[in-house]
Short mmCIF file of C-alpha atoms in Angstrom, two decimals:
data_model
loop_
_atom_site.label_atom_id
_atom_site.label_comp_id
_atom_site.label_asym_id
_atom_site.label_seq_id
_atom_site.Cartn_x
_atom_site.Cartn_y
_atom_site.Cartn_z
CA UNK A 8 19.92 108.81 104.31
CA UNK A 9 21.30 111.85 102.64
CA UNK A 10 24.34 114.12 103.58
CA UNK A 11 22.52 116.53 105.56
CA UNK A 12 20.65 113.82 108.04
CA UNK A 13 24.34 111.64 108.32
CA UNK A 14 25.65 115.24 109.54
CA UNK A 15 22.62 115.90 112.04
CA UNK A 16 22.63 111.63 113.35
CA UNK A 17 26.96 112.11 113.32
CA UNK A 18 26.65 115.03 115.73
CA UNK A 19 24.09 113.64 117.97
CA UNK A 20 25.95 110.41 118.82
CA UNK A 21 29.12 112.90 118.95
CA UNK A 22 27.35 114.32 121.94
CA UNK A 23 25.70 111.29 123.06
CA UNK A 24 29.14 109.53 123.24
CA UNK A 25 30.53 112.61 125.32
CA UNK A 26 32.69 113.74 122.44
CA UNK A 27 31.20 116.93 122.45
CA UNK A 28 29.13 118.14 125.72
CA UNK A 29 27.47 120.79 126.75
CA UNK A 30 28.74 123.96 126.08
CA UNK A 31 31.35 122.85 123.80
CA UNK A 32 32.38 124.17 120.35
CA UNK A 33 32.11 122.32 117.26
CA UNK A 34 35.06 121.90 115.69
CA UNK A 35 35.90 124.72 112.39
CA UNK A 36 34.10 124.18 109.49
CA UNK A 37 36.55 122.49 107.49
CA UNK A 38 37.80 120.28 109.70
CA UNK A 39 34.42 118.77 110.64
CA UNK A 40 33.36 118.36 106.92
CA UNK A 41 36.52 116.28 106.16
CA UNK A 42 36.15 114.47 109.44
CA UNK A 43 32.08 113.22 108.67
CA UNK A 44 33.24 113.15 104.81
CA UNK A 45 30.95 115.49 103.58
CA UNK A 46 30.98 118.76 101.57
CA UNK A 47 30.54 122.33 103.62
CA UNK A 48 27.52 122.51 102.20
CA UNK A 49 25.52 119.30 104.13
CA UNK A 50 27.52 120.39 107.03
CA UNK A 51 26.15 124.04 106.89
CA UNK A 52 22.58 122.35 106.51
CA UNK A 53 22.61 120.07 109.11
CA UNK A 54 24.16 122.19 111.67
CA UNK A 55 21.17 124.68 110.31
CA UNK A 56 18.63 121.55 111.09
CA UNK A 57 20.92 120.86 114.90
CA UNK A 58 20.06 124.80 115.23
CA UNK A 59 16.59 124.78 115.01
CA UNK A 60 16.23 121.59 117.05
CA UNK A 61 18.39 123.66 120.20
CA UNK A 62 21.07 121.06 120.05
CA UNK A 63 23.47 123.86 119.12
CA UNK A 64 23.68 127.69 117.87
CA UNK A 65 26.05 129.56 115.71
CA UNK A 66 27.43 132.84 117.23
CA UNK A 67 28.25 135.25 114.43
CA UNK A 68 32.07 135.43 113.96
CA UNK A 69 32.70 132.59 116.89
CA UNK A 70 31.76 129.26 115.71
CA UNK A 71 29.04 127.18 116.55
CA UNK A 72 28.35 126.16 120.13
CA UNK A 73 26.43 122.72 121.65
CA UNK A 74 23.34 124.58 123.58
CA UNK A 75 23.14 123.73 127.44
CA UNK A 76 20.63 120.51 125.70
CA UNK A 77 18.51 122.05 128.44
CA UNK A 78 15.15 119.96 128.09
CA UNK A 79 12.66 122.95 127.96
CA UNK A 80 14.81 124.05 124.91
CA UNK A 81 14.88 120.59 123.22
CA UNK A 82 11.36 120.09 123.75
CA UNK A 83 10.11 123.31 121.99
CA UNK A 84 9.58 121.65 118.82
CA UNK A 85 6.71 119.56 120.20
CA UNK A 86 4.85 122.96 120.46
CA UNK A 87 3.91 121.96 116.73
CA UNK A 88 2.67 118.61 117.31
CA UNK A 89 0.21 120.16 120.57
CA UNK A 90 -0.60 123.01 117.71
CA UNK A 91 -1.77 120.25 115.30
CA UNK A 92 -3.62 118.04 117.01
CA UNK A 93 -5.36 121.00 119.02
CA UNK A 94 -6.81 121.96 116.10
CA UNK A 95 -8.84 118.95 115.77
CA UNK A 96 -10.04 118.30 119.26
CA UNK A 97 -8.43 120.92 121.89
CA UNK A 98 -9.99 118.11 125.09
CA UNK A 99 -7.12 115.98 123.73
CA UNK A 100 -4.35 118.66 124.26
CA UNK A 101 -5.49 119.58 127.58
CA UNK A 102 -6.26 116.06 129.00
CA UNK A 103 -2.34 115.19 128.22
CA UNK A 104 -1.71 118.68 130.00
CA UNK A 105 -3.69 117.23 132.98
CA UNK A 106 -2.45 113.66 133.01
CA UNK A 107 1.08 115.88 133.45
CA UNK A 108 0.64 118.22 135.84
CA UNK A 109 -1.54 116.28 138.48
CA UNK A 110 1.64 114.15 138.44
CA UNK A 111 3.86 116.97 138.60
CA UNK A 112 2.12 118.37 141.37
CA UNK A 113 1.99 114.80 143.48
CA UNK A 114 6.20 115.05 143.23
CA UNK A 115 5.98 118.79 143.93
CA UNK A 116 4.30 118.30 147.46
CA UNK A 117 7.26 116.37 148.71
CA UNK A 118 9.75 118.54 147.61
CA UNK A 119 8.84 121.65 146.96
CA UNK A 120 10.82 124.23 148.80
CA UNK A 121 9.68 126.37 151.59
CA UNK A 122 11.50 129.36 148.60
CA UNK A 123 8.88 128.19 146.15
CA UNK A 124 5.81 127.88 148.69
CA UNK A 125 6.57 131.79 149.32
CA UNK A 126 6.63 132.48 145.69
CA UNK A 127 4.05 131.02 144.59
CA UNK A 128 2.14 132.44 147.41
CA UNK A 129 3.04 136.04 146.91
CA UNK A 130 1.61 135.20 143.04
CA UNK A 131 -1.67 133.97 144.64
CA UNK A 132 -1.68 137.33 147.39
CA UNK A 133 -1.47 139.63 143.93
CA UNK A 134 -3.89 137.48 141.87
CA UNK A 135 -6.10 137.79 145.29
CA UNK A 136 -6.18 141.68 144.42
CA UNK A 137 -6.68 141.72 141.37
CA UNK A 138 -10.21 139.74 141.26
CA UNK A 139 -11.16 142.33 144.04
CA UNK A 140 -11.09 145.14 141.41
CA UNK A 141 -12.98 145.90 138.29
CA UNK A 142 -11.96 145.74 135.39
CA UNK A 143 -9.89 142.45 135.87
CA UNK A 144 -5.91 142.34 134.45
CA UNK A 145 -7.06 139.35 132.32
CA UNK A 146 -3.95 138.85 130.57
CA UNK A 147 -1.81 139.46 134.17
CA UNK A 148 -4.13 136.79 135.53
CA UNK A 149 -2.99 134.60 132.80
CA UNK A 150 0.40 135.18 133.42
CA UNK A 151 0.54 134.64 137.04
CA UNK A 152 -1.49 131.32 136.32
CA UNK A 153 1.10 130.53 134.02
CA UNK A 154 4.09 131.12 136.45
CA UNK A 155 2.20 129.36 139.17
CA UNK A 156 2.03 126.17 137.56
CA UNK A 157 5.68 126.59 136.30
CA UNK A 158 6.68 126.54 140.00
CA UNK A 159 4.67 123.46 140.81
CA UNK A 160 6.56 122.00 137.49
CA UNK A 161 9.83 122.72 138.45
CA UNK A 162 9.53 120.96 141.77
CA UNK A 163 8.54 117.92 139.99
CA UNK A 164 12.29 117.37 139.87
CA UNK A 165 12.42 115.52 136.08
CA UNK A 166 13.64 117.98 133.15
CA UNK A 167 11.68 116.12 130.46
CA UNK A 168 8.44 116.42 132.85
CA UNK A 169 8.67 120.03 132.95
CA UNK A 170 9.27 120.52 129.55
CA UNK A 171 6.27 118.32 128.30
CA UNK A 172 4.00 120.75 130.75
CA UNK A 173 6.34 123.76 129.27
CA UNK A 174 5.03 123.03 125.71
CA UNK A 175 1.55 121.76 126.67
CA UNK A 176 1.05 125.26 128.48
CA UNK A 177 2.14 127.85 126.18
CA UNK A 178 -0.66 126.12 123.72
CA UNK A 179 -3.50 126.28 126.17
CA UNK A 180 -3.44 130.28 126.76
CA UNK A 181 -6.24 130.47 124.37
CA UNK A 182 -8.59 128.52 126.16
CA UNK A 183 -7.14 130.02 129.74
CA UNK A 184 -8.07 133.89 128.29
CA UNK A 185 -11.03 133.22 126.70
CA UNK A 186 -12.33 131.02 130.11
CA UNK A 187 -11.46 134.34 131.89
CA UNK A 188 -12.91 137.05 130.01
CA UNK A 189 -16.31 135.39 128.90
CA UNK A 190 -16.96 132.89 131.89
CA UNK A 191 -18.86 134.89 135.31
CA UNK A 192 -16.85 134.22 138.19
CA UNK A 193 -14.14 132.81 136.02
CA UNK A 194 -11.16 134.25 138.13
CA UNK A 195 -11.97 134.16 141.38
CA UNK A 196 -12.97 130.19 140.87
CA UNK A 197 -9.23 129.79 139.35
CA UNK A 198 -7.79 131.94 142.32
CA UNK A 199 -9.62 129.83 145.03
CA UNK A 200 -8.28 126.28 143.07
CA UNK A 201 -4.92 127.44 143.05
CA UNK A 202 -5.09 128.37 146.29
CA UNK A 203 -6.30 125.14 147.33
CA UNK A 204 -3.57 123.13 145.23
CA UNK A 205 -0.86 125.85 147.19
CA UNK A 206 -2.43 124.34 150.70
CA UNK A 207 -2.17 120.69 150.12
CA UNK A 208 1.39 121.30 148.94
CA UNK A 209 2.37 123.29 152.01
CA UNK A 210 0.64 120.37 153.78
CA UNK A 211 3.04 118.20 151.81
CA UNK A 212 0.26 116.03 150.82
CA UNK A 213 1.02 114.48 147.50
CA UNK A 214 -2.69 112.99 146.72
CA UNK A 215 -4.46 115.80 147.94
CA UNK A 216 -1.93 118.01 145.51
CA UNK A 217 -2.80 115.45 142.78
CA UNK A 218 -6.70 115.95 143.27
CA UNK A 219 -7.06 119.32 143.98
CA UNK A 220 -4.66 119.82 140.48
CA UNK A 221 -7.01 117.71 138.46
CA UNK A 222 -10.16 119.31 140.39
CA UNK A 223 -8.89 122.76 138.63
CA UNK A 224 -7.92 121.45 134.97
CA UNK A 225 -10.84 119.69 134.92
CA UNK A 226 -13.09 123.13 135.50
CA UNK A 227 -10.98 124.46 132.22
CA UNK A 228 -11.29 121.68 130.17
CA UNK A 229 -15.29 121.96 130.96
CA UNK A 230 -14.96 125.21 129.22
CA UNK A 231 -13.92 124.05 125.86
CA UNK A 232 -17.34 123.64 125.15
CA UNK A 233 -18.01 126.90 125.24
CA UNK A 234 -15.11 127.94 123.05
CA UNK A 235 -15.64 129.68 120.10
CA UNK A 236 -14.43 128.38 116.80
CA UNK A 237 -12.65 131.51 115.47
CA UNK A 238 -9.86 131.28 117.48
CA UNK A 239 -10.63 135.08 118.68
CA UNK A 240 -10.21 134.12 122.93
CA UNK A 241 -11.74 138.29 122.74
CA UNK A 242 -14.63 137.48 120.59
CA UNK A 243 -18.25 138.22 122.41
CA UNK A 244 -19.83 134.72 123.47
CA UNK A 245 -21.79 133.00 125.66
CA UNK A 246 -21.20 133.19 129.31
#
């Protein structure tokens, strides 16, 4: 193990144990060094490594902080591994993505709040307008999709959970804009599945949540197959 990992695996187990928590400064420079026996130098690379990972961040002229180890945060990094192996075979990205968020929206239906139900139905009223008009919003659709399933996610009620879907879903906006500007009726079938998944929650039905959920990522994974190879999601194609 070199210098630089024995600072990043001393740190970790310092916060682990409790020694340091949320929020917390590290101690100064010189005083951790001596204290994990190694030079300023590992210490300034693994705190570097801890920084990048959002275990902590350096504030110029204040020391370095532990982060609020939210989950979203510390899950960020898997962003890379959904990158990699979407470049193979996207299907495998997005059924993970579904396996998640038909589960997350099971929990959600017994305890989402009645707060949430009206947001995510004031998202669904706007979406609702916009597929009236022409041209669509495209990327607004995307991003009310987007902020609809984060609300179903969040209700879930399990941190790691929501940042799994979190990392999943920033990778799958590709797929989600090109399904919208190239596929006929595109939008207004999304609108009328999310709309469904919004009335078995409200009914507080957790397996019709689950089913009408996997009913709708289904549809989108369908549409992989029609994806076009350039990564372009703008690029002319067939409908």
């Amino acid at each position: 193990m070199s210098r630089t990992d024995n600072v990043v695996d001393s740190i970790k187990r310092m916060i682990l144990d409790g020694v340091l928590r949320p929020g917390d400064r590290l101690p100064v420079e010189k005083d951790l060094a001596e204290s994990l026996g190694v030079s300023r130098g590992a210490l300034r690379e693994g705190v570097s490594a801890l920084s990048i990972l959002g275990i902590v961040s350096t504030r110029q002229g204040d020391g370095t902080y532990v982060t609020s180890l939210d989950a979203t945060q510390l899950l960020a990094p898997m962003g890379f591994v959904v990158d990699l192996h979407g470049q193979g075979d996207p299907r495998h990205v997005y059924a993970v993505r579904r396996l998640l968020e038909c589960e997350a929206a099971r929990i959600a239906a017994t305890r989402i709040t009645d707060e949430a139900l009206c947001q995510a139905r004031d998202l669904l009223d706007e979406a609702a307008r916009m597929v009236g008009q022409a041209p669509h919003d495209h990327e607004r659709l995307i991003e009310i999709d987007i902020a609809f399933h984060r609300i179903i996610a969040a209700h879930s009620d399990n941190p790691v959970m929501v940042g799994l879907i979190e990392a999943f879903a920033r990778r799958t906006v590709h797929g989600r804009l090109w399904r919208s500007l190239h596929e006929k009726d595109a939008d207004r079938r999304t609108h009328d599945e999310h709309v469904a998944i919004w009335t078995a929650l409200v009914a507080r039905d957790p397996e019709r949540a689950r089913i009408r959920m996997a009913n709708h990522l289904i549809g989108v994974e369908e549409s992989l197959n029609r994806l076009p190879d350039d990564g372009d999601p703008r690029r002319a194609g067939d409908r």
